[in-house]
Short mmCIF file of C-alpha atoms in Angstrom, two decimals:
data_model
loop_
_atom_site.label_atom_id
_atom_site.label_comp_id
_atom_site.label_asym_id
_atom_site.label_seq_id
_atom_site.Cartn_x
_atom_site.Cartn_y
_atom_site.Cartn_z
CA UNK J 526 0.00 0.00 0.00
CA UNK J 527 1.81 3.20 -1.21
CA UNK J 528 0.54 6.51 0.34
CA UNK J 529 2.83 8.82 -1.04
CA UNK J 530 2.58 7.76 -4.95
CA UNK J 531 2.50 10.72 -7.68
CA UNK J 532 -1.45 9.20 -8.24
CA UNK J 533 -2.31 9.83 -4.67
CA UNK J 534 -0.71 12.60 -3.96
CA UNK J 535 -2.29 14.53 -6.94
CA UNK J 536 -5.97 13.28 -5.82
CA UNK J 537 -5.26 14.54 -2.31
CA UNK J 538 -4.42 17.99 -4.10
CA UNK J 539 -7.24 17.80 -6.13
CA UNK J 540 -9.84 16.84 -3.25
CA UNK J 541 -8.42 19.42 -1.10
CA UNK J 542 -8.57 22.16 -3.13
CA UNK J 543 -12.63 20.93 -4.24
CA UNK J 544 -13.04 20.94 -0.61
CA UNK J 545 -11.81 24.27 0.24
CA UNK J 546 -13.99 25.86 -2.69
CA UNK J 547 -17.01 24.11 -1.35
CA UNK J 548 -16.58 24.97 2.06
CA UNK J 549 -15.54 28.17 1.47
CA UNK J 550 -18.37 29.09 -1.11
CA UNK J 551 -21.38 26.85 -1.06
CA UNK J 552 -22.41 25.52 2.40
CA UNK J 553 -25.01 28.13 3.70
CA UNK J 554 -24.70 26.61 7.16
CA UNK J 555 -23.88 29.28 9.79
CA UNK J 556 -22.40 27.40 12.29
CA UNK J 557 -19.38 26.52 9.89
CA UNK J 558 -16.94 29.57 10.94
CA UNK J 559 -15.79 31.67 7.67
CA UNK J 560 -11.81 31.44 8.84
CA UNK J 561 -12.22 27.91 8.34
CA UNK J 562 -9.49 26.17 6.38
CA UNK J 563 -8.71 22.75 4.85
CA UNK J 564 -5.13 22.40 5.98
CA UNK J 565 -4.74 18.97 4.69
CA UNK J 566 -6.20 15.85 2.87
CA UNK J 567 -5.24 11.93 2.82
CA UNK J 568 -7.47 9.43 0.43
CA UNK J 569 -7.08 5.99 1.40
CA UNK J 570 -5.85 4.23 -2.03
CA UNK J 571 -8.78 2.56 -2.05
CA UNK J 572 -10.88 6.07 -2.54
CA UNK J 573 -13.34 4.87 -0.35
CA UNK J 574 -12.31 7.04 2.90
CA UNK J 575 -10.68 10.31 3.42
CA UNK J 576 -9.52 12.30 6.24
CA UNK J 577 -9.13 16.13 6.02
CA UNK J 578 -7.71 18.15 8.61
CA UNK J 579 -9.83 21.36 9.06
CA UNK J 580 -8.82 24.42 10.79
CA UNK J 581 -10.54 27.25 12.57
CA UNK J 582 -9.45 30.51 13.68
CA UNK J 583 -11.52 31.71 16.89
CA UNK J 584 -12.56 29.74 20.02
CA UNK J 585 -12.97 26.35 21.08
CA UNK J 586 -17.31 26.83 20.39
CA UNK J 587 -16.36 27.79 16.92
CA UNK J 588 -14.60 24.74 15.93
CA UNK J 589 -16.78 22.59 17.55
CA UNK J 590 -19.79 24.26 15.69
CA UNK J 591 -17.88 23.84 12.68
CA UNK J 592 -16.86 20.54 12.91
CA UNK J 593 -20.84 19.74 13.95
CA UNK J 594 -21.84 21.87 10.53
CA UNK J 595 -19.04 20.05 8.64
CA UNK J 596 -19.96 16.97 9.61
CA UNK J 597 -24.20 17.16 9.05
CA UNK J 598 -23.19 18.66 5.44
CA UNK J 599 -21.34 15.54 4.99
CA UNK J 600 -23.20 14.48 1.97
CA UNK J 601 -23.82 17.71 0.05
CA UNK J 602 -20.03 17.69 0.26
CA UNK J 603 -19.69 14.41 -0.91
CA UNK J 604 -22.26 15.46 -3.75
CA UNK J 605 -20.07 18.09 -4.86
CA UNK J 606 -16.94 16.35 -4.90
CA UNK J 607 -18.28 13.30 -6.89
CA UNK J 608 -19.73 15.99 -9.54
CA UNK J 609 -16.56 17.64 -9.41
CA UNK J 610 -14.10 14.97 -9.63
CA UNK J 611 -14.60 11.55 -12.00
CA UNK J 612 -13.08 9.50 -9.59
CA UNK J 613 -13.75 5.53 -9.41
CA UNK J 614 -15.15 5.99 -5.64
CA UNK J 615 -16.35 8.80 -3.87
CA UNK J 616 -14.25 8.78 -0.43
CA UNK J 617 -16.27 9.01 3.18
CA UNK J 618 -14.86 11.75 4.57
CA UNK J 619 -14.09 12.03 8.15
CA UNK J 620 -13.29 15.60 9.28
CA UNK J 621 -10.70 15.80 11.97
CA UNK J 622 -9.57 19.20 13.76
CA UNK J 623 -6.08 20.74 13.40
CA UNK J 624 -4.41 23.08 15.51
CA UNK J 625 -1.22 23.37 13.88
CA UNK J 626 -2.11 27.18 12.54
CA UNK J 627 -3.64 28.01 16.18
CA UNK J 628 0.03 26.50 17.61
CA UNK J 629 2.21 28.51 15.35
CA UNK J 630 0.67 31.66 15.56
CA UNK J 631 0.64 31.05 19.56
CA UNK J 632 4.71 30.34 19.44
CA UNK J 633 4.69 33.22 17.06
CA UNK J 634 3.53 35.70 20.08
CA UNK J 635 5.67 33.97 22.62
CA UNK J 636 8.81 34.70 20.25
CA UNK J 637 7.52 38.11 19.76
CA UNK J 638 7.07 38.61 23.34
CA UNK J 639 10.31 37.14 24.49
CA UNK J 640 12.26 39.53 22.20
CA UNK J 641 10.12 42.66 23.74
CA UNK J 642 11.41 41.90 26.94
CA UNK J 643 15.61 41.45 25.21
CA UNK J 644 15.13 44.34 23.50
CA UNK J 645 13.88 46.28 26.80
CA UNK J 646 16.50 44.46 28.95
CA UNK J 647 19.12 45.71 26.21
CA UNK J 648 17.68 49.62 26.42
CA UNK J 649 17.77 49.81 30.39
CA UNK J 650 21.51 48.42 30.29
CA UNK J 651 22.10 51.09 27.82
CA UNK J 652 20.42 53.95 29.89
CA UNK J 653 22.84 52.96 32.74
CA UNK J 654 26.05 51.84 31.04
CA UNK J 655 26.82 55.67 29.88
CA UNK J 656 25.95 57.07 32.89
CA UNK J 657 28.02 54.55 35.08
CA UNK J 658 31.21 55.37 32.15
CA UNK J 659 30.87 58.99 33.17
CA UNK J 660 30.82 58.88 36.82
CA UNK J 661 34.25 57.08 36.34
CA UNK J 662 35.30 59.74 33.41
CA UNK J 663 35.06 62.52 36.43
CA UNK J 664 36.16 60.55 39.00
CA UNK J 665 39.29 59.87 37.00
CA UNK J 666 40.01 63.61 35.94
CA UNK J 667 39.61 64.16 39.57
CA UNK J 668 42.29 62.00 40.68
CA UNK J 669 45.16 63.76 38.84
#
């Protein structure tokens, strides 16, 4: 069973990008969030089952009312992407939720942040270093 042959990986592009247009443009169901994204798809090689990893931007009642709207427009979807694409099968597709956009736009903020607080460290020991290098300028011209 090859997963990762140039057949399969071009209908996983190909059902990915049908499912993004038909999320994005023609389910009318207003629990499914508009910053929703499909981040990735695997078809068995069978095309009989599919997984595609969905994700949503916003809260933790967002994605589950999107995954709930995703999942009851289930067949419509399937509908679309059997009109869509001539494949032998139609794949059953089982939505699962990713976080991996959520996670790197978290780390994102907690690299910005930790830099703030460097870059503030760095201006307070340059507010003090010349001021400290003075003090011994005049106490050195004082001396002689």
């Amino acid at each position: 069973m090859k997963k990762n042959n140039v057949k399969n990986t071009r209908i996983n592009g190909e059902v990915q990008r049908v499912l993004a247009e038909v999320i994005r443009g023609e389910i009318k169901d207003p629990r499914i969030s508009p910053w929703t994204s499909v981040v990735s798809v695997e078809v068995a090689p069978d095309l009989k089952s599919c997984k595609a990893w969905i994700s949503v931007l916003g809260d933790e009642e967002a994605r589950k009312a999107t995954l709930e709207g995703l999942r009851s427009a289930d067949g419509f979807i399937r509908n679309k992407l059997a009109r869509i694409i001539n494949l032998r099968n139609t794949p059953e597709i089982t939505f699962v939720m990713d976080q991996s956009i959520e996670y790197g736009v978290s780390m994102s903020r907690k690299i910005d942040e930790v830099i703030a607080a460097d870059d503030e460290k760095a201006r307070n020991r340059q507010d003090t270093e010349p001021a400290e290098e003075r003090k011994e300028d005049v106490e050195e011209g004082m001396g002689e």
